[in-house]
Amino acid sequence: MAKKDTYLALLRRGIDQTTANHLADAGLKIGDLKKIDKEQLIENYGLQGTIADGVISIINSGHKTHGKERFLAKVLAPEKKKMDRIEEQRFKRKQKDILADLAEQKDRLKIARVEAFRTQKIVMNRLGKTIELIVKLENNLNDESKDDQKVKIRDQLETRGLEAARDHEMLELEGTPQDIVDFRRIIVPELILHACPECGEELDPRSSRETSFTEEWTFICWDCENTFTPKLSHSVEGLLSNGSRIKIDPDAKPRNPVPRRPSSRDLKTVTDFIQADLETTGATADELAAAAEASALSSGLMTIDDWINQTLAAKGYIQAQEDREDFILRTGAGATKFNKWMKKAGLYFNKQTGQWTRYEER
C-alpha cells in the first residue's frame, strides 16, 4: 500500500510513470526523497543526471498543477542558445530606433496639447473682455443720464453679443453668454442689506458700521441714530462659541468605497511593450493634432480677404446691414472696424445705396 501511495504522489507531482515506479519499488517515500541529494539518486538508484535534477527540483518545490509537462520540459528541452553578437547589436539598434520614435511621438502629443490649451486660453480671454464690455454697456443703457446715446449703445450691445456668442460656442460652454452677463452684473454686486429694527430703513454695511464697538459687528442707523447688532452676527457668534462648526478629520476613511486600481498586464517582451505604447501614443497624437487643425478655435475662421472675395462673387456687393453678422462670425474681426476693413481692401462705397463694390464695378 505504501508503494502505491508513493507512486501516486510522485505522479501527482509531475514525475513520469517509469521514474515514479522505479522509486516506489525501491521503497522510497516523499520524506526520504526530500533528504536525498542528486549523487545518491545516481549512484544508489541508477537515475540519470538530468532526471535526478528534475526529481529533486520537483520534490523540493512541492505539488504543482501540470507538473508532468513541466518535468518533461525540464528534462527533455534542449539548452537555450546564446544570442549571436551581431543579432544582439541588431536588436539593440532596433530597440534604440523604437525608443527614439516613441519619444518623438510623445513630444508631438505634448506640443498638440499645449497648442490646444493656448488656443482655448486666447478665446477664453477674448470672451472675458467681451463680457466685461457688455456689462458696462448694459449699465450705461440703464443710466438715465445717457438717454441720448441709447441707440448707439444698443448697436454696440448687438455687435458685442454676436462676438460673445461666437466665442461661447467655440468653447462649448453651457448656457448662454447672457447668463454670464447677468451673473456678473446683477448677482455679484449684491450686498446683504440690513434693516433698522426701529424705523425699518435699509442700511448699507459698508457705510453703517459703528466704529466705537470694535469687538462686535454693530451697525448704526443714521436716520434714527439707533445702534443694533444684526441677527446674522448673533448666529455666527453662536456657531463660533459653541463649537458646532463642521470639523474635518484628516484620518477619516472615505464614505464611498474606493475601487482598486486595475492591475497592469505584463507583455511578453520589451519590444512588444514598446510597440504597443508606440501605436497607442502615435494614434493619440495624430488624432489630437488633426482635431487641433480642424478645430474651430484655431482654423475655423476665414481671412478677411477671402470673405470679401467670396461675398462679392456670390452677391456682387457688400452691405453693412446685411453682411455685418456674417462678417463677425466668419472672420472673428470686430464689427466696429467693418468700414475700415472694406476701405483697406480697396472697395468703393456708394453713399446712395450703402453698398461696397470693387472700384472698377462702381
C-alpha positions as MATLAB code, in Angstrom:
seq = 'MAKKDTYLALLRRGIDQTTANHLADAGLKIGDLKKIDKEQLIENYGLQGTIADGVISIINSGHKTHGKERFLAKVLAPEKKKMDRIEEQRFKRKQKDILADLAEQKDRLKIARVEAFRTQKIVMNRLGKTIELIVKLENNLNDESKDDQKVKIRDQLETRGLEAARDHEMLELEGTPQDIVDFRRIIVPELILHACPECGEELDPRSSRETSFTEEWTFICWDCENTFTPKLSHSVEGLLSNGSRIKIDPDAKPRNPVPRRPSSRDLKTVTDFIQADLETTGATADELAAAAEASALSSGLMTIDDWINQTLAAKGYIQAQEDREDFILRTGAGATKFNKWMKKAGLYFNKQTGQWTRYEER';
ca = [
       0.000    0.000    0.000;
       2.889    2.354    0.770;
       4.406    1.746   -2.669;
       1.162    2.629   -4.391;
       0.742    5.822   -2.342;
       4.304    6.875   -3.132;
       3.778    6.057   -6.805;
       0.573    8.138   -6.995;
       2.129   11.016   -5.046;
       5.056   11.141   -7.457;
       2.684   11.105  -10.420;
       0.684   13.984   -8.941;
       3.870   15.994   -8.645;
       4.579   15.508  -12.331;
       7.204   12.753  -12.383;
       6.825   10.322  -15.264;
       5.481    6.804  -14.703;
       8.777    4.948  -15.224;
      10.720    7.054  -12.727;
       7.854    7.045  -10.217;
       7.513    3.256  -10.437;
      11.285    2.809  -10.069;
      11.464    4.986   -6.955;
       8.369    3.385   -5.405;
       9.766   -0.127   -5.957;
      12.982    0.988   -4.272;
      10.960    1.672   -1.109;
      11.460    5.420   -1.087;
       8.859    7.806    0.284;
       8.301   11.501   -0.266;
      10.002   12.332    3.017;
      13.006   10.192    2.073;
      13.301   11.870   -1.314;
      13.475   15.287    0.353;
      16.572   14.136    2.279;
      18.365   12.534   -0.671;
      20.676   14.513   -2.914;
      21.497   14.107   -6.584;
      24.568   11.905   -6.124;
      22.667    9.333   -4.064;
      19.931    9.086   -6.692;
      22.520    8.499   -9.407;
      24.766    6.071   -7.517;
      22.255    4.129   -5.396;
      19.151    4.137   -7.589;
      20.599    4.335  -11.105;
      18.924    7.537  -12.317;
      20.419    9.750  -14.981;
      21.753   13.159  -14.027;
      19.056   15.217  -15.755;
      16.279   13.017  -14.386;
      17.760   13.214  -10.882;
      17.866   17.026  -11.094;
      14.247   17.094  -12.211;
      13.133   14.802   -9.385;
      14.913   16.846   -6.712;
      13.584   20.170   -8.025;
      10.014   18.849   -8.196;
      10.118   17.267   -4.734;
      11.550   20.421   -3.155;
       9.096   22.741   -4.913;
       6.050   20.823   -3.725;
       2.849   19.888   -5.502;
       2.031   21.856   -8.682;
      -0.537   21.663  -11.417;
       0.640   20.376  -14.790;
       3.720   19.015  -13.068;
       4.245   16.206  -15.565;
       4.534   18.543  -18.515;
       6.874   20.797  -16.558;
       9.052   17.848  -15.555;
       9.337   16.610  -19.133;
      10.079   20.127  -20.347;
      12.913   20.471  -17.863;
      14.382   17.073  -18.695;
      13.877   16.889  -22.447;
      14.136   20.555  -23.515;
      17.459   21.477  -25.105;
      19.610   24.237  -23.711;
      18.886   27.751  -24.926;
      21.262   29.067  -27.500;
      23.087   32.238  -26.702;
      22.262   35.226  -28.878;
      24.809   35.972  -31.539;
      26.748   39.219  -31.147;
      25.544   40.514  -34.496;
      21.930   39.717  -33.654;
      22.354   41.347  -30.260;
      23.690   44.540  -31.824;
      20.882   44.474  -34.369;
      18.295   44.062  -31.617;
      19.776   46.919  -29.576;
      19.843   49.179  -32.635;
      16.226   48.357  -33.434;
      15.235   48.923  -29.827;
      17.012   52.290  -29.855;
      15.135   53.341  -33.001;
      11.817   52.349  -31.453;
      12.596   54.316  -28.292;
      13.541   57.376  -30.342;
      10.316   57.090  -32.332;
       8.359   56.755  -29.100;
       9.992   59.885  -27.670;
       9.153   61.773  -30.859;
       5.519   60.711  -30.661;
       5.336   61.835  -27.028;
       6.787   65.219  -27.973;
       4.168   65.577  -30.701;
       1.456   64.740  -28.206;
       2.787   67.301  -25.745;
       3.007   70.031  -28.395;
      -0.534   69.296  -29.601;
      -1.890   69.548  -26.062;
      -0.058   72.820  -25.440;
      -1.353   74.326  -28.685;
      -4.923   73.273  -27.906;
      -4.691   74.799  -24.426;
      -3.123   78.001  -25.766;
      -5.838   78.473  -28.373;
      -8.567   77.831  -25.829;
      -6.976   80.312  -23.425;
      -6.907   83.023  -26.100;
     -10.600   82.534  -26.837;
     -11.417   82.496  -23.114;
      -9.599   85.793  -22.530;
     -11.374   87.345  -25.501;
     -14.741   86.169  -24.184;
     -13.973   87.633  -20.755;
     -13.152   91.036  -22.217;
     -16.330   90.962  -24.306;
     -18.432   90.066  -21.245;
     -16.949   92.958  -19.261;
     -17.723   95.337  -22.116;
     -21.320   94.068  -22.351;
     -21.741   94.581  -18.595;
     -20.525   98.145  -18.936;
     -22.829   98.804  -21.899;
     -25.886   97.419  -20.083;
     -25.115   99.576  -17.067;
     -24.891  102.612  -19.342;
     -28.135  101.610  -21.052;
     -29.974  101.752  -17.726;
     -28.382  105.074  -16.822;
     -30.855  107.951  -17.183;
     -28.113  110.466  -17.916;
     -27.254  108.678  -21.172;
     -30.665  108.559  -22.828;
     -29.349  110.356  -25.896;
     -26.839  107.540  -26.520;
     -29.222  104.594  -26.202;
     -29.385  103.919  -29.940;
     -25.623  103.738  -30.185;
     -25.396  101.601  -27.041;
     -27.963   99.121  -28.407;
     -25.982   98.768  -31.637;
     -22.818   98.105  -29.680;
     -24.652   95.594  -27.481;
     -25.840   93.712  -30.556;
     -22.336   93.619  -32.001;
     -20.667   92.509  -28.784;
     -23.413   89.953  -28.217;
     -22.585   88.312  -31.545;
     -18.903   88.222  -30.658;
     -19.644   86.713  -27.236;
     -21.963   84.110  -28.791;
     -19.253   83.111  -31.261;
     -16.596   82.632  -28.552;
     -19.105   80.925  -26.256;
     -19.938   78.408  -28.984;
     -16.252   77.809  -29.734;
     -15.565   76.906  -26.107;
     -18.682   74.666  -25.988;
     -19.827   76.150  -22.683;
     -23.208   75.523  -21.098;
     -25.921   78.151  -21.078;
     -25.680   81.440  -22.947;
     -23.401   84.481  -22.739;
     -26.310   86.467  -21.308;
     -26.299   84.169  -18.266;
     -22.691   85.136  -17.599;
     -23.515   88.812  -18.077;
     -26.472   88.650  -15.676;
     -24.394   86.874  -13.061;
     -21.585   89.404  -13.420;
     -23.854   92.465  -13.451;
     -26.715   91.548  -11.103;
     -25.788   88.735   -8.749;
     -22.144   89.527   -7.960;
     -22.546   93.172   -6.850;
     -25.385   92.365   -4.454;
     -24.754   93.068   -0.781;
     -26.515   91.852    2.338;
     -28.567   94.884    3.379;
     -29.744   95.147    6.986;
     -32.972   96.807    8.127;
     -33.108   99.020   11.180;
     -35.388   97.445   13.846;
     -36.743  100.890   14.835;
     -37.549  102.706   11.588;
     -37.103   99.900    9.029;
     -34.562  101.826    6.940;
     -32.203   99.665    4.854;
     -28.551  100.020    5.797;
     -25.503   99.500    3.639;
     -22.942   97.568    5.738;
     -20.071   99.456    4.115;
     -21.157  102.843    5.469;
     -23.267  101.951    8.530;
     -20.661  100.301   10.725;
     -20.451  101.601   14.295;
     -16.755  102.235   14.815;
     -16.946  102.627   18.597;
     -17.685   98.905   19.047;
     -14.558   97.329   17.640;
     -15.079   93.846   19.083;
     -18.648   93.436   17.807;
     -20.311   93.729   14.426;
     -22.641   96.625   15.252;
     -24.487   98.986   12.892;
     -25.929  102.446   13.392;
     -28.978  103.887   11.656;
     -28.204  107.431   10.575;
     -31.910  108.352   10.439;
     -32.963  107.425   13.981;
     -29.432  107.083   15.443;
     -30.220  103.617   16.768;
     -27.407  101.079   17.207;
     -28.138   97.394   16.859;
     -26.465   94.075   16.219;
     -27.913   92.088   13.288;
     -29.187   88.540   13.682;
     -26.599   87.250   11.271;
     -23.756   88.248   13.575;
     -25.518   86.551   16.521;
     -25.763   83.336   14.527;
     -22.104   83.474   13.549;
     -21.005   84.189   17.114;
     -23.133   81.311   18.369;
     -21.507   78.900   15.954;
     -18.045   80.123   16.847;
     -18.578   79.971   20.610;
     -20.488   76.673   20.808;
     -18.066   74.854   18.575;
     -20.778   73.377   16.369;
     -18.906   74.058   13.159;
     -18.091   71.264   10.784;
     -14.822   69.561   11.604;
     -12.838   67.555    9.109;
     -10.953   64.524   10.343;
      -7.866   64.038    8.159;
      -7.649   60.361    9.158;
     -11.274   59.551    8.311;
     -11.897   56.992    5.597;
     -13.966   57.929    2.541;
     -17.681   57.264    2.734;
     -17.978   55.596   -0.623;
     -15.853   52.547   -1.405;
     -12.758   53.358   -3.421;
     -12.220   50.884   -6.274;
      -8.824   49.331   -6.650;
      -6.579   50.333   -9.445;
      -6.586   47.845  -12.328;
      -3.559   45.611  -12.448;
      -1.230   46.196  -15.347;
      -0.785   43.428  -17.867;
       2.760   42.330  -18.475;
       3.709   41.864  -22.115;
       5.996   39.077  -23.180;
       8.924   41.075  -24.425;
      10.212   44.603  -24.212;
       9.740   45.005  -27.946;
       6.035   44.204  -27.763;
       5.597   46.641  -24.898;
       7.375   49.449  -26.727;
       5.495   48.726  -29.939;
       2.123   48.760  -28.173;
       2.952   52.004  -26.401;
       4.180   53.487  -29.670;
       0.992   52.595  -31.512;
      -1.204   53.966  -28.728;
       0.734   57.201  -28.377;
       1.065   57.710  -32.110;
      -2.647   57.274  -32.700;
      -3.491   59.651  -29.897;
      -1.043   62.258  -31.138;
      -2.362   62.026  -34.694;
      -5.954   62.331  -33.569;
      -5.214   65.263  -31.293;
      -3.163   67.055  -33.931;
      -5.891   66.523  -36.528;
      -8.523   67.721  -34.079;
      -6.463   70.808  -33.304;
      -6.064   71.569  -37.004;
      -9.758   71.048  -37.735;
     -10.954   72.833  -34.613;
     -12.981   75.968  -34.963;
     -10.830   77.583  -32.296;
      -7.701   77.731  -34.445;
      -8.503   77.171  -38.091;
     -12.254   77.674  -38.448;
     -12.068   81.437  -39.117;
     -11.659   82.846  -42.609;
      -9.321   85.612  -43.572;
     -10.915   88.961  -44.318;
      -9.720   88.960  -47.941;
     -11.204   85.506  -48.543;
     -14.509   86.587  -47.026;
     -14.624   89.711  -49.212;
     -13.840   87.731  -52.372;
     -16.425   85.077  -51.525;
     -19.166   87.597  -50.727;
     -18.513   89.681  -53.838;
     -18.504   86.561  -56.000;
     -21.868   85.499  -54.571;
     -23.716   88.845  -54.442;
     -21.613   91.378  -56.292;
     -21.729   93.843  -53.384;
     -21.276   94.088  -49.603;
     -23.674   95.965  -47.353;
     -23.210   96.532  -43.623;
     -26.847   95.874  -42.688;
     -26.863   92.522  -44.484;
     -23.337   91.200  -44.061;
     -22.136   92.557  -40.708;
     -23.217   89.490  -38.694;
     -21.721   87.050  -41.195;
     -18.516   89.127  -41.229;
     -18.170   88.815  -37.442;
     -18.869   85.085  -37.305;
     -16.703   84.096  -40.270;
     -13.633   86.277  -39.737;
     -13.615   86.957  -35.992;
     -12.964   90.670  -36.537;
     -14.771   93.346  -34.565;
     -17.882   94.831  -36.081;
     -16.822   98.390  -35.281;
     -13.968   98.030  -37.786;
     -16.219   96.877  -40.646;
     -15.872  100.015  -42.777;
     -12.145  100.190  -42.087;
     -11.601   96.697  -43.486;
     -13.676   97.492  -46.549;
     -11.587  100.599  -47.243;
      -8.382   98.694  -46.607;
      -9.427   96.105  -49.193;
      -9.759   98.880  -51.801;
     -13.546   98.735  -52.182;
     -15.694  101.645  -53.333;
     -18.599  102.850  -51.157;
     -21.769  104.120  -52.821;
     -23.436  106.613  -50.477;
     -26.816  106.360  -52.205;
     -27.178  102.575  -51.955;
     -24.900  101.992  -48.949;
     -23.093   99.182  -50.786;
     -19.421   98.338  -51.109;
     -18.218   97.188  -54.545;
     -14.958   96.969  -56.407;
     -13.708  100.208  -57.869;
     -13.927   99.006  -61.456;
     -17.516   97.800  -60.920;
     -18.844  101.027  -59.421;
];
